[in-house]
mmCIF file of C-alpha atoms in Angstrom:
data_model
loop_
_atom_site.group_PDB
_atom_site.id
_atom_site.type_symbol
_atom_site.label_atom_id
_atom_site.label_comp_id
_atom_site.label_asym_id
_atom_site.label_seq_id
_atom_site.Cartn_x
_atom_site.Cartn_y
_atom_site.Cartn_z
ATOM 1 C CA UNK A 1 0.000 0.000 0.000
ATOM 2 C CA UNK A 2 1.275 3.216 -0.925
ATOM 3 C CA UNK A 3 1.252 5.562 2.100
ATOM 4 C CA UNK A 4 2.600 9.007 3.699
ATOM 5 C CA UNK A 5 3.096 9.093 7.056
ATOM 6 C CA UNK A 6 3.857 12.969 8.533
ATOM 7 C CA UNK A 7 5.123 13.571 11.836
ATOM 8 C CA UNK A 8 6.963 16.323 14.005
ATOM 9 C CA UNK A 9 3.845 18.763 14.422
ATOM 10 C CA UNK A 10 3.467 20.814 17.646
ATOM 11 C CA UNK A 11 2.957 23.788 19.833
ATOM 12 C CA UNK A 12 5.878 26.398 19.507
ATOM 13 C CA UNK A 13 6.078 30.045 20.395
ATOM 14 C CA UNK A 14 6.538 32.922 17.710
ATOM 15 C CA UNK A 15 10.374 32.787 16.226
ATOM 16 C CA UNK A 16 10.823 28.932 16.673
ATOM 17 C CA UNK A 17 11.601 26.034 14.874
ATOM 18 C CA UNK A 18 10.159 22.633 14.006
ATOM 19 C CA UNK A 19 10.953 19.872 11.516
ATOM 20 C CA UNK A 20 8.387 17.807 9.789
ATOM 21 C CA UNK A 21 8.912 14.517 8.350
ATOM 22 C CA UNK A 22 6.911 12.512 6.205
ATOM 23 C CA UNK A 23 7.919 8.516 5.971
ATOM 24 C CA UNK A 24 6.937 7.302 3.008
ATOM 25 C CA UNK A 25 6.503 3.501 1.898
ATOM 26 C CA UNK A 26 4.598 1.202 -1.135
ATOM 27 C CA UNK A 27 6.573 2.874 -3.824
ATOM 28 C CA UNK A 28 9.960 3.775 -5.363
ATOM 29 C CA UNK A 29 10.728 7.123 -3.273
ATOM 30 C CA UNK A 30 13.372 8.529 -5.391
ATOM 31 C CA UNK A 31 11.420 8.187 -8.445
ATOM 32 C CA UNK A 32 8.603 11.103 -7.683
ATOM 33 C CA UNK A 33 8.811 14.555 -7.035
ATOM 34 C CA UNK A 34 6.960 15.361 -3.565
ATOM 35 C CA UNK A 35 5.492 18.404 -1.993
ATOM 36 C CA UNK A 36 4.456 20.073 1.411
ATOM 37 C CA UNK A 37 0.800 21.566 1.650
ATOM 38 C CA UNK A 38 -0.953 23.113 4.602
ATOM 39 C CA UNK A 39 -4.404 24.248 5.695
ATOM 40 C CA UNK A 40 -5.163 26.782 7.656
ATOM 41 C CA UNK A 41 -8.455 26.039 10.349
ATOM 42 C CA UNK A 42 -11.190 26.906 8.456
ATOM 43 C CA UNK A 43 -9.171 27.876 5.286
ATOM 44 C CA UNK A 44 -8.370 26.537 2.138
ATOM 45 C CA UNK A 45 -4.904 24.238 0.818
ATOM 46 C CA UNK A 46 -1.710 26.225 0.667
ATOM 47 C CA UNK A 47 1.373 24.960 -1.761
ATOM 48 C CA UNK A 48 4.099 25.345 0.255
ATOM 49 C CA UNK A 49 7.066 23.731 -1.122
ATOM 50 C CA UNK A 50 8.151 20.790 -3.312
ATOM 51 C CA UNK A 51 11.356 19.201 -4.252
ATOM 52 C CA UNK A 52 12.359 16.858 -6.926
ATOM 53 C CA UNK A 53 13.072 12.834 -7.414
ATOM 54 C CA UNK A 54 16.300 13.581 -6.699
ATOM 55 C CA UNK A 55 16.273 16.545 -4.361
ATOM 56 C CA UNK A 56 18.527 18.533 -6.421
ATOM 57 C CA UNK A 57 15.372 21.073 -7.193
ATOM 58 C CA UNK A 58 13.378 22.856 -4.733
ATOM 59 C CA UNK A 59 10.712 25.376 -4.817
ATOM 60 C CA UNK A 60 8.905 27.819 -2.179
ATOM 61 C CA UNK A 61 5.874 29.793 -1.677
ATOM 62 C CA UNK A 62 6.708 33.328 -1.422
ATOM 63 C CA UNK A 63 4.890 33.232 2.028
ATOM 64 C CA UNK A 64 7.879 30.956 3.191
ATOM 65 C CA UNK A 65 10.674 31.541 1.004
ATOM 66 C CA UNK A 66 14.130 32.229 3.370
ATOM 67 C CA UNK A 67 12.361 30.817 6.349
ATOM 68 C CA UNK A 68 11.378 26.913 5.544
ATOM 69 C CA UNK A 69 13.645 24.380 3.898
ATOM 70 C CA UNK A 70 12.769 20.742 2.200
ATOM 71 C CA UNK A 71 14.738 18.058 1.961
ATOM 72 C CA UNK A 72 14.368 14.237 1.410
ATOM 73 C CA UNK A 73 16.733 11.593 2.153
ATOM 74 C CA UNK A 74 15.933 8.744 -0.784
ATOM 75 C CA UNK A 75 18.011 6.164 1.499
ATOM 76 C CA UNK A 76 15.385 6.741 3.659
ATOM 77 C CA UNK A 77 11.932 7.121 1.930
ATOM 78 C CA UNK A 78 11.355 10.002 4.270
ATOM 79 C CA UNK A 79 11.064 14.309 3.053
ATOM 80 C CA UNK A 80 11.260 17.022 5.733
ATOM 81 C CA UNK A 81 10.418 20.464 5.872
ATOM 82 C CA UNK A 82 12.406 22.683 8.234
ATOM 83 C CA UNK A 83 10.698 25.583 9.166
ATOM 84 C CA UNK A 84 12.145 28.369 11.170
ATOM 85 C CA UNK A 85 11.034 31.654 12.168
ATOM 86 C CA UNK A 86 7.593 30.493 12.756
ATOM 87 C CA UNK A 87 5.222 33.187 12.728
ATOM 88 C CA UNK A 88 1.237 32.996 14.245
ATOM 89 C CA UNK A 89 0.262 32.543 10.094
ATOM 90 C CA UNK A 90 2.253 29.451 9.948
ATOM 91 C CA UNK A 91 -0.117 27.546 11.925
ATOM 92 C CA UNK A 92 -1.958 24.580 9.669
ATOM 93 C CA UNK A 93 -1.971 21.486 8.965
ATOM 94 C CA UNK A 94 1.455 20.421 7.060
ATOM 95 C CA UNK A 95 0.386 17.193 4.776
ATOM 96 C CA UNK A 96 2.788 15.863 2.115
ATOM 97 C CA UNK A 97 1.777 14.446 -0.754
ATOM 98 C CA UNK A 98 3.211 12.434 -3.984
ATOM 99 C CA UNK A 99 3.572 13.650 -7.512
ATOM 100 C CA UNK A 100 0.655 11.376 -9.369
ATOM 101 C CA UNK A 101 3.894 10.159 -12.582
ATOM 102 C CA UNK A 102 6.619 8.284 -11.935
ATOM 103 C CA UNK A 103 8.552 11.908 -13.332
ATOM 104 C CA UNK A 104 10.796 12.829 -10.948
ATOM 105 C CA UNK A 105 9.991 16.816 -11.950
ATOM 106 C CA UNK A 106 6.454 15.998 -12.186
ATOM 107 C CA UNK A 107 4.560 18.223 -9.455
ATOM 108 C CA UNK A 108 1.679 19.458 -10.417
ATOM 109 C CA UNK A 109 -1.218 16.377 -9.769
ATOM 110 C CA UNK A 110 -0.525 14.642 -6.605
ATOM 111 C CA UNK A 111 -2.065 11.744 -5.884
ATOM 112 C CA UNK A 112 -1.489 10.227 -2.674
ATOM 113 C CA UNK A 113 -1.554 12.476 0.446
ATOM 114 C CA UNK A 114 -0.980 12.010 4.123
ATOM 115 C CA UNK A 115 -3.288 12.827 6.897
ATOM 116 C CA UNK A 116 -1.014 15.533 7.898
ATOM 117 C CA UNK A 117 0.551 16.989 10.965
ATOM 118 C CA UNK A 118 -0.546 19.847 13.040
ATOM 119 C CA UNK A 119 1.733 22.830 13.867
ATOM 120 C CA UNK A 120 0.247 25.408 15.682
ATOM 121 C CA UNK A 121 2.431 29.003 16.436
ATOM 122 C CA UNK A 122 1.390 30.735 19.386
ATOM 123 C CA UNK A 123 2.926 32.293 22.627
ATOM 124 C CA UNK B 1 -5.642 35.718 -1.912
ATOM 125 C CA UNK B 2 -5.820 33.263 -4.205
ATOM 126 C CA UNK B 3 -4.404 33.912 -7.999
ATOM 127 C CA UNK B 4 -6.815 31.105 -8.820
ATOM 128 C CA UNK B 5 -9.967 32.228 -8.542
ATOM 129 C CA UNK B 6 -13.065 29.852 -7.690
ATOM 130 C CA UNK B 7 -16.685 30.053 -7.028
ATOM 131 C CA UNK B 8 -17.206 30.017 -2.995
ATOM 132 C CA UNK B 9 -19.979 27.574 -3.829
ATOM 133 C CA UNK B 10 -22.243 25.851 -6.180
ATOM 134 C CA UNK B 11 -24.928 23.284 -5.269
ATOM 135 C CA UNK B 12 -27.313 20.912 -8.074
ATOM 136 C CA UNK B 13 -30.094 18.026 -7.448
ATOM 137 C CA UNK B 14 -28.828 14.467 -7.464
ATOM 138 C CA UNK B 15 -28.689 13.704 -11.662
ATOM 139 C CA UNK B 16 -27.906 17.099 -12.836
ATOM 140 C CA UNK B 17 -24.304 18.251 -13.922
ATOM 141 C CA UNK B 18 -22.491 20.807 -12.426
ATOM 142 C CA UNK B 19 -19.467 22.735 -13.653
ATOM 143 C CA UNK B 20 -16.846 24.889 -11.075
ATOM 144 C CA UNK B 21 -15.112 27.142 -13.174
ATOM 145 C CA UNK B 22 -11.002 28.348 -11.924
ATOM 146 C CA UNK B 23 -10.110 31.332 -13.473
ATOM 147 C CA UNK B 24 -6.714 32.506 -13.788
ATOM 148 C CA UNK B 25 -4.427 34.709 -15.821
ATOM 149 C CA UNK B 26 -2.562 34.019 -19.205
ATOM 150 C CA UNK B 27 0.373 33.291 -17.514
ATOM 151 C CA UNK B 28 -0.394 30.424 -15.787
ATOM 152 C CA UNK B 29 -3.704 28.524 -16.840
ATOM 153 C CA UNK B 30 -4.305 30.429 -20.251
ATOM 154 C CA UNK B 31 -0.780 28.976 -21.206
ATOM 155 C CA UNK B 32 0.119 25.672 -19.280
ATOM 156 C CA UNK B 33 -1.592 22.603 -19.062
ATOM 157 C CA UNK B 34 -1.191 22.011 -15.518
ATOM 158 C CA UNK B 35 -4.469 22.449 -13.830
ATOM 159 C CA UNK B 36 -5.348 19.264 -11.462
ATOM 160 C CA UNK B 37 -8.635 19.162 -9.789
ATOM 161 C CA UNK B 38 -8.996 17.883 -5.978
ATOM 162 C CA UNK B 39 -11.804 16.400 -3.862
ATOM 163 C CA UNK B 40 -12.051 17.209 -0.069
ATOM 164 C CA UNK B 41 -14.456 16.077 2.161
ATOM 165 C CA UNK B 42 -14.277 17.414 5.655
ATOM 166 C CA UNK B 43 -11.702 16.019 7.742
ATOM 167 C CA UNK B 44 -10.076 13.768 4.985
ATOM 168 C CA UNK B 45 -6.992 14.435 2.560
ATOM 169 C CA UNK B 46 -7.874 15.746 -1.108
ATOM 170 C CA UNK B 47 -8.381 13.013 -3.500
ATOM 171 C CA UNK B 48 -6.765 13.868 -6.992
ATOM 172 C CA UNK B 49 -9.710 13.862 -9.452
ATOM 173 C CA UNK B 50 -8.579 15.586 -12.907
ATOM 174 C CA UNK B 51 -4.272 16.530 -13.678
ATOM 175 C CA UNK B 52 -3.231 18.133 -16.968
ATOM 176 C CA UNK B 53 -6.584 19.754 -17.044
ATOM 177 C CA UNK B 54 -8.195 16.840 -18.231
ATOM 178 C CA UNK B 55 -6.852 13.448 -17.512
ATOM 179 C CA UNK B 56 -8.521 11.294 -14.663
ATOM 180 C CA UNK B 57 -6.117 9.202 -12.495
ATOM 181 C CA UNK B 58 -6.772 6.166 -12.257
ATOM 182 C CA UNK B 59 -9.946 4.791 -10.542
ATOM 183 C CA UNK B 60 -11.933 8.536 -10.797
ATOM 184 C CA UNK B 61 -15.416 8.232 -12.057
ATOM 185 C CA UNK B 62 -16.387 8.680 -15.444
ATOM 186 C CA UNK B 63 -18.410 11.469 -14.041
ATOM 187 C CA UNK B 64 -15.945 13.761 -13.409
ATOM 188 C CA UNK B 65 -14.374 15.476 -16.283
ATOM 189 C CA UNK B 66 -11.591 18.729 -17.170
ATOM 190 C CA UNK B 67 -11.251 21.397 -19.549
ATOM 191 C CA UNK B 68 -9.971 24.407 -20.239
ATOM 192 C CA UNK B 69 -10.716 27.839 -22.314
ATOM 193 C CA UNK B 70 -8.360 31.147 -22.171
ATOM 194 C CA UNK B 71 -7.623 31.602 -18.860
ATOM 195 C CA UNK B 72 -10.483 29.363 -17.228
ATOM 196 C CA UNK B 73 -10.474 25.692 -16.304
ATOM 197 C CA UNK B 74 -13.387 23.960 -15.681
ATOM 198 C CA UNK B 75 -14.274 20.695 -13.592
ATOM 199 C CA UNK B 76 -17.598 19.583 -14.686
ATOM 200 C CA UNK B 77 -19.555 16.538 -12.433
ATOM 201 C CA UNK B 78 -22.747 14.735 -14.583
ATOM 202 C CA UNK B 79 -25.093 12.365 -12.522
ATOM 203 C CA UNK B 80 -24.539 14.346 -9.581
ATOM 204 C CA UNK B 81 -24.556 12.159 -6.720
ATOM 205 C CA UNK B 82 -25.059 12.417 -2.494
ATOM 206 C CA UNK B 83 -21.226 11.714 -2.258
ATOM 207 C CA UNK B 84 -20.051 14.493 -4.330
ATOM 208 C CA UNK B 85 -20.657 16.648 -1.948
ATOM 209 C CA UNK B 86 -18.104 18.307 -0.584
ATOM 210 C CA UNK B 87 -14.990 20.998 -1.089
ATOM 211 C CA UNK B 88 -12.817 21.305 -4.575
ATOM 212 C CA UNK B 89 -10.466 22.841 -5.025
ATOM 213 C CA UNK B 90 -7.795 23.653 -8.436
ATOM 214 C CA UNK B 91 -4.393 24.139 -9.008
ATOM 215 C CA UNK B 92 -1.603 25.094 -11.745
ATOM 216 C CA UNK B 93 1.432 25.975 -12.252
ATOM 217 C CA UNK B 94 1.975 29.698 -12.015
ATOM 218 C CA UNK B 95 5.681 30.593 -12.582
ATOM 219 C CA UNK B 96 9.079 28.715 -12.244
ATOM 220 C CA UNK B 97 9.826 30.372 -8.680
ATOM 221 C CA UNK B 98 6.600 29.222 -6.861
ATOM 222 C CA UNK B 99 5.692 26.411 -8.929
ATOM 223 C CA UNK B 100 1.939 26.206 -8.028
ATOM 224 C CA UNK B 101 -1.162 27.720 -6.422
ATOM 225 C CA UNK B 102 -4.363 26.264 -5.359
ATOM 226 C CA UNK B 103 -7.750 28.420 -5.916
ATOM 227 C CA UNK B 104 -9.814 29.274 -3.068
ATOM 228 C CA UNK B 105 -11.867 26.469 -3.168
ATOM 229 C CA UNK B 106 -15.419 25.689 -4.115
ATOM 230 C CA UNK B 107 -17.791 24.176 -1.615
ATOM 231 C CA UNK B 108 -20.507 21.695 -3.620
ATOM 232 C CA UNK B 109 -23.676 21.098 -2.185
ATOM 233 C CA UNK B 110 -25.866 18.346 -3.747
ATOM 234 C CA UNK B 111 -29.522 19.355 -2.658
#
C-alpha cells in the first residue's frame, strides 16, 4: 500500500523552529517529485514547497521563502520540511503528498496524500 | 488571496451536472496545461480527481471530467450524486519560482 506518514507537528512560540517529516513507503521514493501543503483552520490548501526525485530542485511559496527548507533523504523514503522563524500565520496542517507520474519533476497532480501533521504558532 | 480564482460555492439536485469554473491569468492557466482538480471532504486528505486539465487518475469516475478555455479551467460533475458533496479545489502551475497555487476552493452542495 502506498502511504505518507507525517510527523513532528506541535505547539511552539513565535520565532521557533520545528521539523516535519513525512515517511513514506509502497513505492519507489526517489522516483517522484513530492510536496508540502498546509491548511489553515477553516481555510483553504496552501502549496508550500516541493522538491524533486532527486532533491537537487526545490521550490517555495513566497509566504515561506528564506524561512522553511525541504529536503528528502531517498536512502530513507522520508522528506522534511524545516521551518524556522515560525510566525502565528504558519499555523496549519502540514500534509505531504506524492507527484501522481513516476517523473521525478512531475509536481503538479498529486495523488497520494498524508493525513497531515498539526503545527500550531502561538505564545 | 488566491491567484486562482473559484466560485465560494455551487450546489445541483442528485442527476444534474455541475461545472466549477477556476479562473486565472494568461500566464499560468491560459498557457500551461497544468491544472489538477482535488476532492475534499471534511476532515479527509484531497483526492486527486482531474491533472493536466483533463486526464482522470486512475480509478476517478467517469463522471468527473476537465477542460480548459483562455484563462479558465473547468471541472464539470454529470449524474450528480449524495457523495459528491463536498470541497474542490484547483491548481496550476503559475511561474518557475513558486511552482503552483491552489484556488480558493469551491464548496458543492448536492440538494
Amino acid at each position: 500500500e502506498v502511504q505518507l506518514v507525517e510527523s513532528g507537528g506541535g505547539l511552539v512560540q513565535p520565532g521557533g523552529s520545528l521539523r516535519l517529516s513525512c515517511a513514506a513507503s509502497g513505492f519507489i521514493f526517489s522516483n517522484y517529485a513530492l510536496t508540502w501543503v498546509r491548511q489553515a483552520p477553516g481555510k483553504g490548501l496552501e502549496w508550500v514547497s516541493a522538491i524533486s526525485g532527486s532533491g537537487g530542485t526545490t521550490y517555495y511559496a513566497d509566504s515561506v521563502k528564506g524561512r522553511f527548507t525541504i529536503s528528502r533523504d531517498n536512502s530513507k523514503n522520508t522528506l522534511y520540511l524545516q521551518m524556522n522563524s515560525l510566525r502565528a500565520e504558519d499555523t496549519a496542517v502540514y500534509t505531504c503528498a506524492k507527484g501522481y507520474l513516476e517523473l521525478g519533476s512531475y509536481y503538479y497532480g498529486m495523488d497520494v496524500w498524508g493525513q497531515g501533521t498539526t503545527v500550531t504558532v502561538s505564545s | 488571496q488566491s491567484a486562482l480564482t473559484q466560485p465560494a460555492s455551487v450546489s445541483g439536485s442528485p442527476g444534474q451536472s455541475i461545472t466549477v469554473s477556476c479562473t486565472g491569468t494568461s500566464s499560468d492557466v491560459g498557457t500551461y496545461d497544468y491544472v489538477s482538480w482535488y476532492q475534499q471532504h471534511p476532515g479527509k486528505a484531497p483526492k486527486l480527481m482531474i491533472y493536466d486539465v483533463s486526464n482522470r487518475p486512475s480509478g476517478v469516475s467517469n463522471r468527473f471530467s476537465g477542460s480548459k478555455s483562455g484563462n479558465t479551467a473547468s471541472l464539470t460533475i454529470s449524474g450528480l450524486q449524495a457523495e459528491d458533496e463536498a470541497d474542490y479545489y484547483c491548481s496550476s502551475y503559475i511561474s518557475s519560482d513558486t511552482l503552483v497555487v491552489f484556488g480558493g476552493g469551491t464548496k458543492l452542495t448536492v440538494l
